């Protein structure tokens, strides 16, 4: 029983980390309409930043500054926000497609740096021994799982409340105005480009923080944790939840992660060994088809204010 | 510096350029950046491979042509593969893109292409597994052509094929009725409709040309390197960079952009190491976006 609860805590922790990334994406896409295809890259920037700053000193790579975990998380958010701000600065005076293409490139380059800059990122083997919060409790697995869940839930709730507050603040109202009627907002003296860069950077900060939280939750990072599949999963989560809604972002993450884990466990139990890799591909096909079907038939998602948990807009 | 990089760069550049033609046409006529374009390449290569297997089963083994690594079945299969890839693109448009285009938000179409790309690629992995495969496992001797440069017979034929395809494309776009309609539609869709240009025909022609060229490029990658489900994804960033560098909507621009990126990549392999090759396209893309976002031959667009 306690094992089951422990697994439940582990599952929810993973799901809430996706929820955090989806919250960042919701600020960028749902509230501002900025299309980010490089989520994996931004998450990786946060994860590597925090990992390099907080791990103990190591001989074969730069870094290992032994910073406190919280300082690493803040630095991760800050560095990722800077990377996102630069991406936005370069592309947001152009059509929105250019931002999409550039974020795609960011993810490719981050993957390349993670793989090849061995002296900084540990190359294909990644960074291990990332300090975990409350590591002294590690010998009591169940309690440790719950404390981890508590930490991650606290971060998620804090970010959720902050984002809800932001979207109601004057700043959030400008974003809404820009989305609804760009020309009117500009005529009131609001710089569309500057507000969009800010929103893209803030969303990036949340993604970087999520990456850092995940790195410290697992204790180990490697380049293959940040493949395009991650980007794709987060998009599916936000679309299922309902873009524009912070609540939808979190609920969508839990639901899609449950489907993902469930399908994985199902195929592991049913599919013979040499077909496992193929079954995993089919899983991605299914998510891709689902994403397209939602775009076609239910663009407002399922769990936002306009989903079946709230009133439905026709 | 070894001059060999010129040949390597020209060849990978022509592959990028052929792919970029489809990207630039889709962007300027259908008004969205198609993230599934790389997967048309991979599907084209695998489709051609399957047709070759079918031909092989029907007529038995055939001798390669001259010094080349392939025989007539590959040429026939590529033509069939181009038709199949075009059908795939048209099917995808009918199922997905056309419906979303009607709703009017172009960025939703981009997102759908991203989802479709992921599904198409994983479907290839499901059918053919992710391990690489080849049209031919033979090894070709490279012929020295002076200045320390060597080139294989296959590479020569690929370069010549690219020149023929690009010239044909240029003539088609500038001389034929359909090509003129496509250019008119890309410049002003509303006006094009007013003068009676058949929009559906323009859209169809765009998909067919883009997908057929993507298939040709995919087969060439398969002949010169290898066939993998991820081959299109790996070329996506260079293709986008080439289309933007050349100026969105410009066919010669896309090809020139592809050549510039191919040559820079090949030079970078010599100067800073092969592992950083994929970063070159990104560096060029960022430089173009910051300095001259309309590209070499493009019109200012905001």
Coordinates of C-alpha atoms in Angstrom, one line a residue:
Chain A
X1 CA 0.0 0.0 0.0
X2 CA 2.7 2.4 1.0
X3 CA 4.6 1.4 -2.2
X4 CA 1.5 2.3 -4.2
X5 CA 1.2 5.7 -2.5
X6 CA 4.9 6.2 -3.0
X7 CA 4.5 5.5 -6.7
X8 CA 1.5 7.8 -6.8
X9 CA 3.7 10.6 -5.3
X10 CA 6.4 9.9 -7.9
X11 CA 3.9 10.0 -10.8
X12 CA 2.3 13.2 -9.6
X13 CA 5.8 14.8 -9.2
X14 CA 6.7 14.0 -12.8
X15 CA 3.3 15.2 -14.0
X16 CA 3.5 18.5 -12.1
X17 CA 6.9 19.2 -13.6
X18 CA 5.3 18.9 -17.0
X19 CA 2.5 21.1 -15.6
X20 CA 5.2 23.7 -14.8
X21 CA 6.5 23.6 -18.3
X22 CA 3.0 23.8 -19.7
X23 CA 2.4 26.9 -17.5
X24 CA 5.4 28.5 -19.1
X25 CA 4.1 27.6 -22.6
X26 CA 0.6 28.9 -21.7
X27 CA 2.1 32.3 -20.9
X28 CA 3.9 32.3 -24.3
X29 CA 1.2 30.7 -26.5
X30 CA -2.1 30.8 -24.6
X31 CA -1.9 34.4 -23.4
X32 CA 0.4 36.0 -26.0
X33 CA 0.1 33.8 -29.1
X34 CA 3.9 33.1 -29.4
X35 CA 4.7 29.8 -31.0
X36 CA 7.6 27.9 -29.3
X37 CA 8.8 24.7 -31.0
X38 CA 12.0 24.6 -28.9
X39 CA 10.5 23.9 -25.5
X40 CA 13.0 21.0 -24.9
X41 CA 15.9 23.5 -25.6
X42 CA 14.7 26.0 -23.0
X43 CA 14.0 23.3 -20.4
X44 CA 17.5 21.9 -21.0
X45 CA 19.1 25.4 -20.5
X46 CA 17.5 25.6 -17.1
X47 CA 18.4 22.0 -16.2
X48 CA 22.0 22.4 -17.2
X49 CA 22.4 25.8 -15.6
X50 CA 21.2 24.6 -12.2
X51 CA 23.1 21.3 -12.5
X52 CA 26.4 23.0 -13.3
X53 CA 26.0 25.5 -10.5
X54 CA 24.9 23.2 -7.7
X55 CA 26.9 20.0 -8.2
X56 CA 30.0 19.5 -6.1
X57 CA 33.3 20.3 -7.7
X58 CA 34.3 17.8 -10.3
X59 CA 37.8 17.4 -11.9
X60 CA 36.8 16.7 -15.6
X61 CA 34.4 19.6 -16.3
X62 CA 33.9 23.3 -15.7
X63 CA 31.5 24.0 -12.9
X64 CA 30.6 22.2 -9.8
X65 CA 30.2 25.4 -7.8
X66 CA 28.3 23.7 -5.0
X67 CA 25.7 26.5 -4.8
X68 CA 22.6 26.0 -2.7
X69 CA 19.7 24.4 -4.7
X70 CA 17.4 27.4 -4.5
X71 CA 20.2 29.7 -5.9
X72 CA 20.6 27.2 -8.7
X73 CA 16.9 27.3 -9.5
X74 CA 16.8 31.1 -9.6
X75 CA 19.9 31.2 -11.8
X76 CA 18.2 28.6 -14.1
X77 CA 15.1 30.8 -14.4
X78 CA 17.2 33.8 -15.0
X79 CA 19.5 32.3 -17.7
X80 CA 16.6 30.7 -19.6
X81 CA 14.7 34.0 -19.5
X82 CA 17.8 35.7 -21.0
X83 CA 18.0 33.1 -23.8
X84 CA 14.3 33.4 -24.5
X85 CA 14.5 37.3 -24.5
X86 CA 17.3 37.1 -27.0
X87 CA 15.3 34.7 -29.2
X88 CA 12.3 37.0 -29.0
X89 CA 14.4 40.1 -29.6
X90 CA 15.8 38.7 -32.9
X91 CA 12.4 37.5 -34.3
X92 CA 9.5 39.2 -32.8
X93 CA 9.5 42.2 -35.2
X94 CA 8.9 39.6 -38.0
X95 CA 6.0 37.3 -38.7
X96 CA 5.2 34.7 -36.1
X97 CA 6.6 31.9 -38.2
X98 CA 10.1 33.2 -37.8
X99 CA 9.9 32.8 -34.0
X100 CA 8.8 29.2 -34.5
X101 CA 11.7 28.4 -36.8
X102 CA 14.2 30.1 -34.5
X103 CA 13.0 28.3 -31.4
X104 CA 13.3 25.0 -33.4
X105 CA 16.9 26.0 -34.1
X106 CA 17.5 26.9 -30.4
X107 CA 16.5 23.3 -29.4
X108 CA 18.8 21.9 -32.1
X109 CA 21.8 24.0 -30.9
X110 CA 21.2 23.4 -27.2
X111 CA 21.1 19.6 -28.0
X112 CA 24.4 20.0 -29.9
X113 CA 26.1 22.0 -27.1
X114 CA 24.9 19.4 -24.5
X115 CA 26.3 16.6 -26.6
X116 CA 29.6 18.2 -27.6
X117 CA 30.7 20.7 -25.1
X118 CA 32.0 17.9 -22.9
X119 CA 34.0 20.2 -20.6
X120 CA 30.8 22.1 -19.6
X121 CA 27.9 19.6 -20.0
X122 CA 29.6 16.2 -19.6
X123 CA 28.7 15.3 -23.2
X124 CA 26.5 12.3 -23.9
X125 CA 26.9 11.0 -20.4
X126 CA 25.4 14.1 -18.9
X127 CA 25.8 15.4 -15.3
X128 CA 25.2 13.1 -12.4
X129 CA 25.1 13.7 -8.6
X130 CA 22.8 16.7 -8.8
X131 CA 21.9 17.4 -5.2
X132 CA 18.3 16.5 -4.4
X133 CA 16.3 18.5 -1.9
X134 CA 16.1 16.9 1.5
X135 CA 18.6 14.3 0.4
X136 CA 19.2 13.3 4.1
X137 CA 15.8 11.5 4.0
X138 CA 16.7 9.4 1.0
X139 CA 16.9 6.2 3.1
X140 CA 13.1 6.4 3.8
X141 CA 11.9 6.1 0.2
X142 CA 8.1 6.7 0.8
X143 CA 8.7 9.8 3.0
X144 CA 11.3 11.1 0.5
X145 CA 8.8 10.7 -2.4
X146 CA 6.2 12.6 -0.5
X147 CA 8.5 15.4 0.5
X148 CA 9.6 15.7 -3.2
X149 CA 6.0 15.9 -4.2
X150 CA 5.5 18.6 -1.6
X151 CA 8.4 20.6 -2.9
X152 CA 7.3 20.3 -6.5
X153 CA 3.7 21.0 -5.7
X154 CA 4.7 24.1 -3.7
X155 CA 6.7 25.4 -6.7
X156 CA 3.8 24.7 -9.1
X157 CA 1.3 26.4 -6.9
X158 CA 3.6 29.4 -6.4
X159 CA 4.1 29.7 -10.2
X160 CA 0.4 29.2 -10.8
X161 CA -0.6 31.9 -8.4
X162 CA 2.0 34.3 -9.7
X163 CA 0.8 33.7 -13.3
X164 CA -2.8 34.1 -12.4
X165 CA -1.9 37.4 -10.7
X166 CA 0.1 38.5 -13.7
X167 CA -2.7 37.8 -16.1
X168 CA -5.0 40.0 -14.1
X169 CA -2.4 42.8 -13.6
X170 CA -2.1 45.8 -15.9
X171 CA 0.7 43.9 -17.7
X172 CA -1.5 40.9 -18.3
X173 CA -4.3 43.2 -19.6
X174 CA -1.9 44.7 -22.1
X175 CA -1.1 41.2 -23.4
X176 CA -4.8 40.5 -23.7
X177 CA -5.4 43.7 -25.5
X178 CA -2.6 42.9 -27.9
X179 CA -4.1 39.6 -28.6
X180 CA -7.6 40.8 -29.1
X181 CA -6.9 44.0 -31.1
X182 CA -3.3 44.7 -31.8
X183 CA -3.9 48.0 -33.6
X184 CA -6.0 49.4 -30.8
X185 CA -3.4 48.5 -28.2
X186 CA -0.6 50.0 -30.2
X187 CA -2.5 53.2 -30.7
X188 CA -2.7 53.5 -26.9
X189 CA 1.1 53.6 -26.9
X190 CA 1.9 50.0 -26.0
X191 CA 4.8 48.5 -27.8
X192 CA 3.7 45.2 -29.1
X193 CA 7.2 43.9 -29.6
X194 CA 8.5 44.8 -26.2
X195 CA 5.5 43.3 -24.4
X196 CA 5.8 40.1 -26.4
X197 CA 9.5 39.8 -25.7
X198 CA 8.7 40.2 -22.0
X199 CA 6.1 37.5 -22.1
X200 CA 8.3 35.2 -24.0
X201 CA 11.1 35.7 -21.5
X202 CA 8.8 35.2 -18.5
X203 CA 7.5 32.0 -20.1
X204 CA 11.1 30.9 -20.7
X205 CA 11.9 31.6 -17.1
X206 CA 9.1 29.2 -16.0
X207 CA 10.4 26.5 -18.4
X208 CA 14.0 26.9 -17.2
X209 CA 12.8 26.7 -13.6
X210 CA 10.8 23.5 -14.5
X211 CA 14.0 22.1 -16.1
X212 CA 16.0 22.8 -12.9
X213 CA 13.3 21.3 -10.6
X214 CA 13.2 18.2 -12.8
X215 CA 17.0 17.9 -12.8
X216 CA 17.1 18.0 -9.0
X217 CA 14.2 15.6 -8.7
X218 CA 15.9 12.9 -10.8
X219 CA 19.4 13.8 -9.8
X220 CA 20.8 13.2 -13.3
X221 CA 20.6 14.8 -16.7
X222 CA 21.7 13.8 -20.1
X223 CA 21.1 15.3 -23.6
X224 CA 18.6 12.6 -24.6
X225 CA 16.2 13.8 -22.0
X226 CA 15.6 16.9 -24.1
X227 CA 14.7 15.6 -27.5
X228 CA 11.9 17.0 -29.7
X229 CA 9.5 14.5 -28.1
X230 CA 9.5 16.6 -24.9
X231 CA 8.4 19.7 -26.8
X232 CA 5.7 17.7 -28.4
X233 CA 4.4 16.2 -25.2
X234 CA 4.1 19.6 -23.6
X235 CA 2.2 20.9 -26.6
X236 CA -0.2 18.0 -26.4
X237 CA -0.7 18.7 -22.7
X238 CA -1.5 22.4 -23.2
X239 CA -3.8 21.7 -26.1
X240 CA -5.7 18.9 -24.2
X241 CA -5.9 21.2 -21.2
X242 CA -7.0 24.2 -23.1
X243 CA -4.6 27.0 -24.1
X244 CA -5.1 30.2 -22.4
X245 CA -6.0 28.6 -19.1
X246 CA -3.4 28.0 -16.3
X247 CA -5.7 25.5 -14.7
X248 CA -6.1 23.7 -18.0
X249 CA -2.3 23.6 -18.4
X250 CA -1.8 21.7 -15.2
X251 CA -4.8 19.4 -15.5
X252 CA -3.9 18.6 -19.1
X253 CA -0.4 17.7 -18.1
X254 CA -1.6 15.2 -15.4
X255 CA -4.1 13.7 -17.9
X256 CA -1.7 13.4 -20.8
X257 CA 1.1 12.1 -18.6
X258 CA -1.2 9.5 -17.2
X259 CA -2.2 8.4 -20.7
X260 CA 1.5 8.4 -21.7
X261 CA 2.6 6.3 -18.7
X262 CA -0.4 4.0 -18.9
X263 CA 0.2 3.3 -22.6
X264 CA 3.9 2.7 -21.9
X265 CA 3.1 0.3 -19.1
X266 CA 0.4 -1.4 -21.3
X267 CA 2.8 -2.0 -24.2
X268 CA 5.6 -3.1 -21.9
X269 CA 3.2 -5.8 -20.5
X270 CA 1.6 -6.9 -23.8
X271 CA 4.1 -6.3 -26.6
X272 CA 6.9 -8.8 -27.0
X273 CA 10.5 -7.6 -26.4
X274 CA 11.7 -7.0 -29.9
X275 CA 8.6 -4.9 -30.8
X276 CA 9.0 -2.6 -27.8
X277 CA 10.8 0.1 -29.7
X278 CA 8.1 0.0 -32.4
X279 CA 5.4 0.2 -29.9
X280 CA 7.0 3.3 -28.4
X281 CA 7.0 4.9 -31.9
X282 CA 3.3 4.1 -32.2
X283 CA 2.7 5.9 -28.9
X284 CA 4.2 9.1 -30.5
X285 CA 2.1 8.6 -33.6
X286 CA -1.0 8.4 -31.4
X287 CA -0.2 11.6 -29.6
X288 CA 0.5 13.4 -32.9
X289 CA -2.8 12.3 -34.3
X290 CA -4.5 13.4 -31.1
X291 CA -2.9 16.8 -31.3
X292 CA -4.1 17.3 -34.9
X293 CA -7.6 16.0 -34.0
X294 CA -7.8 18.5 -31.1
X295 CA -6.7 21.3 -33.4
X296 CA -9.4 20.3 -35.8
X297 CA -12.4 19.7 -33.5
X298 CA -11.8 21.1 -30.1
X299 CA -9.2 23.9 -30.2
X300 CA -10.3 25.2 -26.8
X301 CA -9.2 22.0 -25.1
X302 CA -11.0 20.0 -22.4
X303 CA -10.2 21.5 -19.0
X304 CA -10.0 25.3 -19.5
X305 CA -12.8 27.7 -18.6
X306 CA -14.5 26.8 -21.9
X307 CA -14.0 23.1 -21.5
X308 CA -16.6 20.6 -20.1
X309 CA -15.7 21.6 -16.6
X310 CA -16.8 25.2 -17.3
X311 CA -19.3 26.8 -19.6
X312 CA -18.7 26.1 -23.3
X313 CA -18.4 28.7 -25.9
X314 CA -19.9 27.6 -29.1
Chain B
X1 CA 42.7 24.3 -46.3
X2 CA 41.7 21.3 -48.4
X3 CA 39.5 22.3 -51.3
X4 CA 37.5 19.0 -51.0
X5 CA 35.0 21.0 -48.9
X6 CA 33.8 22.7 -52.1
X7 CA 32.5 19.5 -53.6
X8 CA 31.1 18.3 -50.3
X9 CA 29.5 21.6 -49.7
X10 CA 28.0 21.9 -53.2
X11 CA 26.5 18.5 -52.9
X12 CA 24.9 18.9 -49.5
X13 CA 24.0 22.4 -50.5
X14 CA 22.0 21.2 -53.5
X15 CA 20.1 18.7 -51.3
X16 CA 19.3 21.5 -48.9
X17 CA 18.3 23.7 -51.8
X18 CA 16.0 21.2 -53.4
X19 CA 14.2 20.8 -50.0
X20 CA 14.1 24.5 -49.4
X21 CA 12.3 25.1 -52.7
X22 CA 9.3 23.3 -51.2
X23 CA 9.5 25.2 -48.0
X24 CA 9.7 28.5 -49.7
X25 CA 6.8 27.8 -52.0
X26 CA 4.6 26.5 -49.1
X27 CA 5.4 29.5 -47.1
X28 CA 4.8 32.1 -49.8
X29 CA 1.7 30.4 -51.3
X30 CA 0.0 28.6 -48.5
X31 CA 1.4 31.1 -45.9
X32 CA 2.7 28.8 -43.3
X33 CA 6.1 27.2 -42.5
X34 CA 5.7 23.5 -42.9
X35 CA 7.5 21.6 -40.2
X36 CA 6.5 18.3 -41.9
X37 CA 8.5 19.1 -45.0
X38 CA 11.5 17.2 -43.8
X39 CA 9.4 14.1 -43.3
X40 CA 8.2 14.3 -46.9
X41 CA 11.9 13.7 -47.7
X42 CA 12.2 10.7 -45.4
X43 CA 8.8 9.3 -46.7
X44 CA 10.0 9.8 -50.3
X45 CA 13.2 7.9 -49.6
X46 CA 11.5 5.0 -47.9
X47 CA 8.7 5.0 -50.5
X48 CA 11.3 4.8 -53.3
X49 CA 13.1 2.0 -51.4
X50 CA 9.9 0.0 -51.1
X51 CA 9.2 0.4 -54.9
X52 CA 12.8 -0.8 -55.7
X53 CA 12.1 -3.8 -53.5
X54 CA 8.9 -4.4 -55.5
X55 CA 10.7 -4.0 -58.8
X56 CA 13.5 -6.4 -57.6
X57 CA 10.9 -9.0 -56.7
X58 CA 9.3 -8.7 -60.2
X59 CA 12.3 -8.6 -62.5
X60 CA 15.2 -10.0 -60.3
X61 CA 18.5 -8.2 -59.8
X62 CA 19.7 -5.7 -62.4
X63 CA 23.2 -4.5 -63.2
X64 CA 24.1 -0.9 -62.1
X65 CA 24.5 1.7 -64.9
X66 CA 28.2 2.2 -65.8
X67 CA 30.2 3.3 -62.7
X68 CA 27.2 4.2 -60.7
X69 CA 25.9 2.4 -57.6
X70 CA 22.4 2.0 -58.9
X71 CA 20.6 0.8 -62.0
X72 CA 17.4 1.7 -63.9
X73 CA 15.1 0.4 -61.1
X74 CA 16.2 3.3 -58.8
X75 CA 15.4 5.9 -61.5
X76 CA 12.0 4.4 -62.2
X77 CA 11.3 4.0 -58.4
X78 CA 12.2 7.6 -57.7
X79 CA 9.7 8.8 -60.3
X80 CA 7.0 6.6 -58.7
X81 CA 8.2 7.7 -55.2
X82 CA 7.8 11.4 -56.3
X83 CA 4.2 10.6 -57.3
X84 CA 3.6 8.8 -54.0
X85 CA 5.1 11.6 -51.9
X86 CA 2.9 14.1 -53.8
X87 CA -0.1 12.0 -53.0
X88 CA 0.9 11.9 -49.3
X89 CA 1.2 15.7 -49.2
X90 CA -2.2 16.1 -51.0
X91 CA -3.8 13.7 -48.5
X92 CA -2.3 15.5 -45.6
X93 CA -3.6 18.8 -47.0
X94 CA -7.0 17.4 -47.5
X95 CA -7.2 15.8 -44.1
X96 CA -5.6 18.6 -42.0
X97 CA -4.1 21.7 -43.5
X98 CA -6.9 22.8 -45.8
X99 CA -9.5 22.5 -43.0
X100 CA -7.3 24.6 -40.6
X101 CA -6.5 27.1 -43.3
X102 CA -10.2 27.7 -43.7
X103 CA -10.3 28.7 -40.1
X104 CA -7.9 31.5 -40.9
X105 CA -5.2 31.3 -38.2
X106 CA -1.9 30.5 -40.0
X107 CA 0.0 29.7 -36.8
X108 CA -2.5 26.9 -36.0
X109 CA -1.5 25.4 -39.3
X110 CA 2.1 25.6 -38.3
X111 CA 1.3 23.8 -35.1
X112 CA -0.6 21.1 -37.0
X113 CA 2.4 20.6 -39.3
X114 CA 4.5 20.1 -36.2
X115 CA 2.1 17.5 -34.9
X116 CA 1.9 15.8 -38.3
X117 CA 5.7 15.8 -38.6
X118 CA 6.1 14.0 -35.3
X119 CA 3.4 11.4 -36.3
X120 CA 4.8 10.8 -39.8
X121 CA 8.4 10.4 -38.5
X122 CA 7.3 8.0 -35.7
X123 CA 5.2 6.0 -38.2
X124 CA 8.3 5.5 -40.3
X125 CA 10.1 4.3 -37.2
X126 CA 7.2 1.9 -36.6
X127 CA 7.3 0.5 -40.1
X128 CA 11.0 0.4 -40.8
X129 CA 12.6 0.7 -37.3
X130 CA 15.1 3.5 -36.6
X131 CA 18.2 1.7 -37.8
X132 CA 19.6 3.2 -41.0
X133 CA 19.3 1.4 -44.4
X134 CA 20.9 1.9 -47.8
X135 CA 20.0 1.8 -51.5
X136 CA 23.4 0.2 -52.1
X137 CA 26.1 -1.1 -49.8
X138 CA 28.8 -1.0 -52.4
X139 CA 31.8 1.4 -52.0
X140 CA 32.5 3.8 -54.8
X141 CA 36.0 4.9 -55.8
X142 CA 36.3 8.7 -55.8
X143 CA 37.9 10.1 -59.0
X144 CA 40.5 12.8 -58.6
X145 CA 39.7 15.9 -60.7
X146 CA 42.6 18.1 -59.8
X147 CA 43.5 20.6 -56.9
X148 CA 43.3 17.7 -54.5
X149 CA 39.5 17.4 -55.1
X150 CA 37.9 14.0 -55.5
X151 CA 34.3 13.1 -56.6
X152 CA 32.5 9.9 -57.0
X153 CA 30.4 9.1 -60.1
X154 CA 27.3 9.1 -57.9
X155 CA 28.0 12.6 -56.7
X156 CA 28.5 13.9 -60.2
X157 CA 25.2 12.5 -61.3
X158 CA 23.5 14.0 -58.3
X159 CA 25.0 17.4 -59.0
X160 CA 23.8 17.2 -62.6
X161 CA 20.4 16.1 -61.6
X162 CA 20.1 19.0 -59.2
X163 CA 21.0 21.5 -62.0
X164 CA 18.4 19.9 -64.3
X165 CA 15.7 20.0 -61.6
X166 CA 16.4 23.5 -60.6
X167 CA 16.5 24.8 -64.2
X168 CA 13.3 23.0 -64.9
X169 CA 11.7 24.5 -61.8
X170 CA 12.9 28.0 -62.8
X171 CA 11.5 27.6 -66.3
X172 CA 8.2 26.2 -64.9
X173 CA 7.8 29.1 -62.5
X174 CA 8.7 31.8 -65.0
X175 CA 7.2 30.4 -68.3
X176 CA 4.3 28.1 -67.6
X177 CA 0.7 29.2 -67.0
X178 CA 0.6 27.4 -63.6
X179 CA 3.9 28.8 -62.5
X180 CA 2.7 32.3 -63.3
X181 CA -0.5 31.7 -61.4
X182 CA 1.5 30.5 -58.4
X183 CA 3.6 33.6 -58.4
X184 CA 0.6 35.8 -58.8
X185 CA -1.2 34.1 -55.9
X186 CA 1.8 34.4 -53.7
X187 CA 2.0 38.1 -54.3
X188 CA -1.6 38.9 -53.9
X189 CA -4.1 36.2 -53.2
X190 CA -7.2 38.4 -53.3
X191 CA -6.3 40.0 -56.6
X192 CA -5.4 36.5 -58.0
X193 CA -8.9 35.3 -57.2
X194 CA -10.4 38.4 -58.7
X195 CA -8.7 37.7 -62.1
X196 CA -10.1 34.2 -62.0
X197 CA -7.1 32.1 -60.9
X198 CA -8.2 28.7 -59.6
X199 CA -7.0 28.7 -56.0
X200 CA -7.4 25.0 -55.5
X201 CA -5.2 24.3 -58.6
X202 CA -2.5 26.6 -57.3
X203 CA -2.6 24.9 -53.9
X204 CA -2.4 21.5 -55.5
X205 CA 0.5 22.4 -57.7
X206 CA 2.4 23.8 -54.7
X207 CA 2.1 20.6 -52.7
X208 CA 2.9 18.4 -55.7
X209 CA 6.1 20.3 -56.6
X210 CA 7.3 20.7 -53.0
X211 CA 6.7 17.0 -52.2
X212 CA 8.2 15.7 -55.5
X213 CA 11.3 17.7 -55.0
X214 CA 11.5 16.7 -51.3
X215 CA 11.3 13.1 -52.5
X216 CA 14.1 13.6 -55.0
X217 CA 16.3 15.2 -52.4
X218 CA 15.5 12.4 -49.9
X219 CA 16.5 9.7 -52.5
X220 CA 19.8 11.6 -53.1
X221 CA 20.5 11.7 -49.4
X222 CA 19.8 8.0 -49.3
X223 CA 22.2 7.4 -52.2
X224 CA 25.0 9.6 -50.9
X225 CA 24.6 9.0 -47.1
X226 CA 21.9 6.7 -45.7
X227 CA 18.2 6.4 -45.2
X228 CA 16.9 7.0 -41.6
X229 CA 13.5 8.1 -40.3
X230 CA 15.2 11.1 -38.8
X231 CA 16.9 12.2 -42.0
X232 CA 14.3 14.8 -42.7
X233 CA 14.3 16.3 -39.2
X234 CA 18.1 16.7 -39.4
X235 CA 17.8 18.7 -42.6
X236 CA 14.8 20.8 -41.5
X237 CA 16.8 23.6 -39.9
X238 CA 19.2 24.0 -42.8
X239 CA 16.3 24.0 -45.2
X240 CA 14.4 26.7 -43.2
X241 CA 17.6 28.7 -43.0
X242 CA 18.2 28.4 -46.7
X243 CA 14.6 29.5 -47.6
X244 CA 14.9 32.5 -45.3
X245 CA 18.5 33.4 -46.4
X246 CA 17.4 33.2 -50.1
X247 CA 14.2 35.3 -49.4
X248 CA 10.9 33.7 -48.8
X249 CA 9.1 32.9 -52.0
X250 CA 12.2 33.0 -54.3
X251 CA 13.1 29.6 -55.9
X252 CA 16.5 30.7 -57.1
X253 CA 17.0 32.2 -53.6
X254 CA 16.2 29.0 -51.9
X255 CA 18.8 27.1 -54.1
X256 CA 21.4 29.8 -53.6
X257 CA 20.7 29.8 -49.9
X258 CA 21.0 26.0 -49.8
X259 CA 24.4 26.2 -51.5
X260 CA 25.7 28.9 -49.2
X261 CA 24.7 26.9 -46.2
X262 CA 26.1 23.6 -47.6
X263 CA 29.4 25.3 -48.4
X264 CA 29.6 27.0 -44.9
X265 CA 28.8 23.7 -43.2
X266 CA 31.5 21.9 -45.2
X267 CA 34.0 24.6 -44.5
X268 CA 33.1 24.5 -40.8
X269 CA 33.6 20.8 -40.6
X270 CA 37.2 21.4 -41.6
X271 CA 37.8 24.5 -39.5
X272 CA 36.0 23.8 -36.2
X273 CA 35.1 20.1 -36.4
X274 CA 32.3 17.9 -37.7
X275 CA 30.4 17.9 -34.4
X276 CA 29.4 21.5 -34.7
X277 CA 28.1 21.2 -38.3
X278 CA 24.4 21.5 -37.3
X279 CA 25.0 24.8 -35.5
X280 CA 26.1 26.6 -38.8
X281 CA 22.6 26.8 -40.2
X282 CA 21.4 28.3 -36.9
X283 CA 24.2 30.9 -36.9
X284 CA 23.4 31.9 -40.5
X285 CA 19.7 32.0 -39.7
X286 CA 20.2 34.3 -36.7
X287 CA 22.5 36.6 -38.7
X288 CA 20.0 36.9 -41.5
X289 CA 17.1 37.6 -39.1
X290 CA 19.1 40.3 -37.3
X291 CA 20.7 42.0 -40.4
X292 CA 18.4 41.4 -43.4
X293 CA 15.2 39.5 -42.5
X294 CA 13.9 39.7 -46.0
X295 CA 16.8 37.6 -47.2
X296 CA 18.8 37.9 -50.4
X297 CA 16.0 38.1 -53.0
X298 CA 13.0 38.6 -50.8
X299 CA 10.5 41.4 -50.5
X300 CA 10.2 43.3 -47.1
X301 CA 7.6 41.5 -45.1
X302 CA 6.3 42.2 -41.6

